[in-house]
Tab-separated table of C-alpha atoms in Angstrom:
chain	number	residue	atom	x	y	z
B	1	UNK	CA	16.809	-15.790	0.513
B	2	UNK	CA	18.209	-13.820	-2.143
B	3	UNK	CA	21.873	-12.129	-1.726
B	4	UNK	CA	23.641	-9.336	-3.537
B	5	UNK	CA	27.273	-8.658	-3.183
B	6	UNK	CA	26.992	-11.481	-0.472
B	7	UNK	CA	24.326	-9.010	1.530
B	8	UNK	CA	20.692	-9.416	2.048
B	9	UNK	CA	20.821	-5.857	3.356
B	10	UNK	CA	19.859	-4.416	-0.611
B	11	UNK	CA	16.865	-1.674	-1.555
B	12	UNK	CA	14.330	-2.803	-3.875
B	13	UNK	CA	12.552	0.238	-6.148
B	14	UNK	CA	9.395	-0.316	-8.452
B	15	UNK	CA	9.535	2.162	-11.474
B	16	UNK	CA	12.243	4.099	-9.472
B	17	UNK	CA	10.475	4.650	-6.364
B	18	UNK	CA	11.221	2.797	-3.392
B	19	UNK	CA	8.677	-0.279	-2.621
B	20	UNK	CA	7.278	-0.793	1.045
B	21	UNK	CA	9.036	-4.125	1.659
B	22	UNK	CA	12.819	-4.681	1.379
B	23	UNK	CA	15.139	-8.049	0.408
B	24	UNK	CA	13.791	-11.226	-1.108
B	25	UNK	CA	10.527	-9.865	0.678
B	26	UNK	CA	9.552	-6.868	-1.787
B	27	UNK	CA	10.767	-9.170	-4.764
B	28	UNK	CA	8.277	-11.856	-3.744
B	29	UNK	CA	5.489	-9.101	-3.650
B	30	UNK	CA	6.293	-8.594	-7.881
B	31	UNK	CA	4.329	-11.315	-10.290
B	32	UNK	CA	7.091	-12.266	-12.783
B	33	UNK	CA	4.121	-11.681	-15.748
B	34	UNK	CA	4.092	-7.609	-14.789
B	35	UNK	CA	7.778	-6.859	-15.007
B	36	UNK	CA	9.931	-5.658	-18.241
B	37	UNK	CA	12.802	-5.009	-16.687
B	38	UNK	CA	15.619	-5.485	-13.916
B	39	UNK	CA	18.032	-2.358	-13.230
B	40	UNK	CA	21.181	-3.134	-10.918
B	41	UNK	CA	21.898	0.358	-9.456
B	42	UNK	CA	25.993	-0.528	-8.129
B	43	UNK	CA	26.594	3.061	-7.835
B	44	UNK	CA	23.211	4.629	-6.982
B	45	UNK	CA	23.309	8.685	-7.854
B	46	UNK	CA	21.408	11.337	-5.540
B	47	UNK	CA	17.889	10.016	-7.043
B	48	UNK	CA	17.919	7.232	-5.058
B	49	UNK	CA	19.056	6.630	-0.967
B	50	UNK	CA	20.976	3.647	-0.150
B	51	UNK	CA	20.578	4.146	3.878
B	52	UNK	CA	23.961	2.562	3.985
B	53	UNK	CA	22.768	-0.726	1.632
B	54	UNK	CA	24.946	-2.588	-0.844
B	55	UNK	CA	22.564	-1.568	-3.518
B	56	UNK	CA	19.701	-1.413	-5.301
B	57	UNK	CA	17.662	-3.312	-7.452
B	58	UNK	CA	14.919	-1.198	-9.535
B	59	UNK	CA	12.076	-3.464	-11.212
B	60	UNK	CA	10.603	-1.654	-14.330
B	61	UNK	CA	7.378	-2.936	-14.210
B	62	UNK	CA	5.235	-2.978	-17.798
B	63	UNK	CA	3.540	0.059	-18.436
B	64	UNK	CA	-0.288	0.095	-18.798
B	65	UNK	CA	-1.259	2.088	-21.820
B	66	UNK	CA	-4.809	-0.085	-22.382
B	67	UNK	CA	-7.902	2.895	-22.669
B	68	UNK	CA	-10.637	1.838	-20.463
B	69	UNK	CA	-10.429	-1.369	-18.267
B	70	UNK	CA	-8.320	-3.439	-17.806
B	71	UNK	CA	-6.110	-6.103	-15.084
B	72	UNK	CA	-4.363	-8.822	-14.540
B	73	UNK	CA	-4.088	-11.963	-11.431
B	74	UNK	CA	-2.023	-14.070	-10.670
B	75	UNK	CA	-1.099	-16.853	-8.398
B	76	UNK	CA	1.139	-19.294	-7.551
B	77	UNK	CA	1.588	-22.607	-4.666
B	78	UNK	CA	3.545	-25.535	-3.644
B	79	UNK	CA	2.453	-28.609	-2.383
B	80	UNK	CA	4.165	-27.491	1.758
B	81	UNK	CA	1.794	-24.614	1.942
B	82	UNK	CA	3.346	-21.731	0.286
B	83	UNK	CA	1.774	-19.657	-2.423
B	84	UNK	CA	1.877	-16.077	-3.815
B	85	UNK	CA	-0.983	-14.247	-5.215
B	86	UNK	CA	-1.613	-10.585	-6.960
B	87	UNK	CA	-3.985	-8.538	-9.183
B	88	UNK	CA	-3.991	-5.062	-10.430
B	89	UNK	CA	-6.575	-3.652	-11.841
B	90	UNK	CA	-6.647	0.125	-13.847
B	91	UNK	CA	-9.342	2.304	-15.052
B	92	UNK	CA	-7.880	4.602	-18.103
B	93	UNK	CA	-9.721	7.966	-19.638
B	94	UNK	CA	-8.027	9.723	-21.728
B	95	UNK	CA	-5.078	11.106	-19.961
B	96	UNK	CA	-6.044	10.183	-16.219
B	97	UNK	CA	-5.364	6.459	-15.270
B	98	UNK	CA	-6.327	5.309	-11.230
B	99	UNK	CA	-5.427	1.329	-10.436
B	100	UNK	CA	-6.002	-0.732	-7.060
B	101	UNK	CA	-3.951	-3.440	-6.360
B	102	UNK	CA	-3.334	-6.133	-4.182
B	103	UNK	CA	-0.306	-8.480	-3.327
B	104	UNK	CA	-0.313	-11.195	-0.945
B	105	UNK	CA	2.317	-13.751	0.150
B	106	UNK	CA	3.236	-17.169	2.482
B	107	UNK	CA	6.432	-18.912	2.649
B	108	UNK	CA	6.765	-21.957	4.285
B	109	UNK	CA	9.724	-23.792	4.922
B	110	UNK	CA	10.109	-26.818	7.069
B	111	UNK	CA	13.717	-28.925	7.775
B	112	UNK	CA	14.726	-32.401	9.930
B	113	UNK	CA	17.431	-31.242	12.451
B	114	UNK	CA	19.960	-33.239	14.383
B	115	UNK	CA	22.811	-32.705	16.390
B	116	UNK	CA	25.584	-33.882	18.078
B	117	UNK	CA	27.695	-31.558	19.859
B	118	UNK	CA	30.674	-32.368	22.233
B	119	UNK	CA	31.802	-29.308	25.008
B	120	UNK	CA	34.566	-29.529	26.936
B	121	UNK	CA	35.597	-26.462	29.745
B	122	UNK	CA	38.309	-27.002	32.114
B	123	UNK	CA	37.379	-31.070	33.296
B	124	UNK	CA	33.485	-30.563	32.387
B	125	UNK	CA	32.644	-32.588	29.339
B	126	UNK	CA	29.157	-32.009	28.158
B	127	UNK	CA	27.491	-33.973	25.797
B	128	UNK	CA	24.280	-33.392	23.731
B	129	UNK	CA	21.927	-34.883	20.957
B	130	UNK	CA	19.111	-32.183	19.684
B	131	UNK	CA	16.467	-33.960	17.685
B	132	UNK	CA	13.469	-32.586	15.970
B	133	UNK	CA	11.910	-30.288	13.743
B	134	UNK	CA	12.286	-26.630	12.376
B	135	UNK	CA	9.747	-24.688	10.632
B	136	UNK	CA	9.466	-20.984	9.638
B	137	UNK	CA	6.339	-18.820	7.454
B	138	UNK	CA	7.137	-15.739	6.391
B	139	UNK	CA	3.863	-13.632	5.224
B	140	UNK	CA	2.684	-10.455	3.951
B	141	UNK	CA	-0.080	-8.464	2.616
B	142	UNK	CA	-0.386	-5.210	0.866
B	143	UNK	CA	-2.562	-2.818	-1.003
B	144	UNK	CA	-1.804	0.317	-3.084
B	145	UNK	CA	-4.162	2.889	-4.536
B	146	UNK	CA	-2.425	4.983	-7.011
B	147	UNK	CA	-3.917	8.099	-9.454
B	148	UNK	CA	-2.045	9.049	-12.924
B	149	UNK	CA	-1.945	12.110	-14.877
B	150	UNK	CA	-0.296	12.117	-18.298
B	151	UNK	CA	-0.039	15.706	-20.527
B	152	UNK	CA	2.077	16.331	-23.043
B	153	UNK	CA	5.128	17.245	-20.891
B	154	UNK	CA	4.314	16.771	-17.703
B	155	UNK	CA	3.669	13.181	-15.524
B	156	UNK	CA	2.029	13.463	-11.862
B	157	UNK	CA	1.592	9.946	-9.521
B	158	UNK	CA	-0.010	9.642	-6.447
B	159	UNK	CA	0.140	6.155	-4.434
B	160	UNK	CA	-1.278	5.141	-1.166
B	161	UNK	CA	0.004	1.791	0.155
B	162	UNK	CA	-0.768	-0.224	3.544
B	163	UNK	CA	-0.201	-3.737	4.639
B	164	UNK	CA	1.000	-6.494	7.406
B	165	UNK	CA	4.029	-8.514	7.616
B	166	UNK	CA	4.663	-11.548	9.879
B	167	UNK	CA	8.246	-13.511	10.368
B	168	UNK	CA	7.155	-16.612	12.537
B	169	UNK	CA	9.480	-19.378	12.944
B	170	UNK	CA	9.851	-22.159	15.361
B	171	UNK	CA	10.534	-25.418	16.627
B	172	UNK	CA	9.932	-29.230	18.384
B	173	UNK	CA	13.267	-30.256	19.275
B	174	UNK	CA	14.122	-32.994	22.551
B	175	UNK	CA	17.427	-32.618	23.770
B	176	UNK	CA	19.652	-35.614	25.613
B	177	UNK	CA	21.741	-34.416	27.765
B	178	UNK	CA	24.978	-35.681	29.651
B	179	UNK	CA	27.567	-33.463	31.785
B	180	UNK	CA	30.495	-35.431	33.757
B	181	UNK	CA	33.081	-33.867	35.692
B	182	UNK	CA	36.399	-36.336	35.960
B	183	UNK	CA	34.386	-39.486	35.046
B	184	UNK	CA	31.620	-38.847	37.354
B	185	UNK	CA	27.800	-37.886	35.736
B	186	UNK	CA	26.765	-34.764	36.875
B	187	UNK	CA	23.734	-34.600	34.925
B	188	UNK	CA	21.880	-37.246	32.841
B	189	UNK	CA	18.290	-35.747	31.644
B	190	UNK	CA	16.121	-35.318	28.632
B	191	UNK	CA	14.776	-32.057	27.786
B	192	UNK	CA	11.226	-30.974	25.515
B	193	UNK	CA	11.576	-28.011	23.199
B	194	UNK	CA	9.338	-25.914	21.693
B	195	UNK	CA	10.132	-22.809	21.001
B	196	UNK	CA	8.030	-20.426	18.486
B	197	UNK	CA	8.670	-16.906	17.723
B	198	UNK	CA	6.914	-13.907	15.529
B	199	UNK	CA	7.369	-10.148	14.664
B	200	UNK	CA	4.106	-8.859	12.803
B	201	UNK	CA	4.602	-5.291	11.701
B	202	UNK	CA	1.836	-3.110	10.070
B	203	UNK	CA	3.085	-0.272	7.534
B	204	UNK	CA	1.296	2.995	5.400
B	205	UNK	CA	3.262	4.653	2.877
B	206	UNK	CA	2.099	7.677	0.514
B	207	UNK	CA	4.361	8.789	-2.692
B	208	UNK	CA	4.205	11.202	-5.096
B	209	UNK	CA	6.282	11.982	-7.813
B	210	UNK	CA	6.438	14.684	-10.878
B	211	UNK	CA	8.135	14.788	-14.243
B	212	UNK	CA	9.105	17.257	-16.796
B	213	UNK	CA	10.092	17.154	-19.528
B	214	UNK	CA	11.736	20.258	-20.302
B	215	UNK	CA	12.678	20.108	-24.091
B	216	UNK	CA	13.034	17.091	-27.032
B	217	UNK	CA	17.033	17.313	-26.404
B	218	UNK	CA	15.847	14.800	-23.487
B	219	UNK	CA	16.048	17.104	-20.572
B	220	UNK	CA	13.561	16.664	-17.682
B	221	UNK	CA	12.990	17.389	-13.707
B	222	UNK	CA	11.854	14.558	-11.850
B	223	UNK	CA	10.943	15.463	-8.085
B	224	UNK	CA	9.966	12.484	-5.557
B	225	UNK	CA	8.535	12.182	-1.842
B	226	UNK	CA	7.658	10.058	0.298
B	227	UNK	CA	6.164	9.448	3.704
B	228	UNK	CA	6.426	5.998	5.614
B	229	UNK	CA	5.095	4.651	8.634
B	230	UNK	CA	5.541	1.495	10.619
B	231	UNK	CA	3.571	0.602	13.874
B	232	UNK	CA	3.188	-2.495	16.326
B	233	UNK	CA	6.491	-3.747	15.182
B	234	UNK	CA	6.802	-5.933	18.376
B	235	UNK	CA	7.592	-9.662	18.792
């Protein structure tokens, strides 16, 4: 889990406009291989909306100029289960570009837990021993559809993007308890855990952005909008 200023509450941004996914989750959506550069945005200006956030990080991904075909995949695992996988593909003529991509991810994690924990209110004096294990995957899966037009002075972008994400954690635990009150055992018992938990939430956004550039002094308009929409955000 990645923190900034000692948050986790930051926006991530791909070429300036805001990605689908926020945290260490949007950053694990971005193959290492396609990006050229990282932008820390401490002080973001009225381009950009914070929503209250610590920050921003912006990746500048690299810029496909290639005329006619071309893409790139690429993939990643660990021995516990996780992996990361993506591929973008774009179709250049002339001035026009349109690309489909897709980004998929899994993180596993998995932990031995034990503890010992001592409670004491007024004369009750409770005593317990968790044992077990704790395991957590973290998922998600998105496509985008996007449509470029480059003239002279002018830049227009259309995206479509759409995707899942699923938090799931959980875990086997037995618990050994033992409650006295003044000496005397109140309760003596051994209890079976397992608890599991997930949120899945399915999301659409659609962007589209504009530039102009107004004159070689380096002047330019830039306009941006978007429209997002989560559904069956439930646990």
């Amino acid at each position: 889990e990645l923190s900034y200023r000692c948050s986790t509450g930051f926006l991530v941004y791909v070429d300036g406009r805001k990605s689908v996914l926020e945290g260490t989750q949007a950053l694990q959506q971005i193959s290492a291989a396609n990006i050229e550069d990282v932008e820390i945005i401490t002080t973001p200006s009225a381009r950009y909306k914070t929503d209250g956030d610590v920050g921003i990080i912006n990746i500048i991904t690299r810029k496909q100029d290639e005329a006619g075909f071309s893409g790139s995949v690429n993939a990643s695992g660990s021995t516990i289960g996780s992996w990361n996988g993506d591929a973008l593909m774009n179709l250049r003529k002339g001035r026009s570009r349109w690309y489909v991509g897709l980004a998929a991810t899994r993180q596993k994690g998995r932990s031995d837990f034990r503890q010992d924990r001592k409670a004491i209110v007024d004369e009750y004096v409770t005593k317990s021993l968790s044992d077990g294990e704790r395991f957590s995957c973290n998922s998600s899966y998105i496509a985008r559809l996007g449509y470029e037009l480059n003239l002279k002075d002018h830049r227009i972008l259309f995206e479509a993007q759409s995707g899942v994400t699923e938090v799931a954690r959980g875990g086997d635990l037995l618990y050994d308890e033992h409650r006295t009150l003044g000496g005397q055992v109140l309760n003596d018992a051994l209890y079976d855990s397992r608890d599991r938990y997930s949120n899945e939430k399915r999301l659409a956004q659609i962007s589209a952005d504009y530039d102009w550039k107004i004159n070689d002094r380096g002047d330019n308009l830039s306009l941006r909008s978007r429209f997002r929409y989560d559904w069956y955000a439930l646990e």
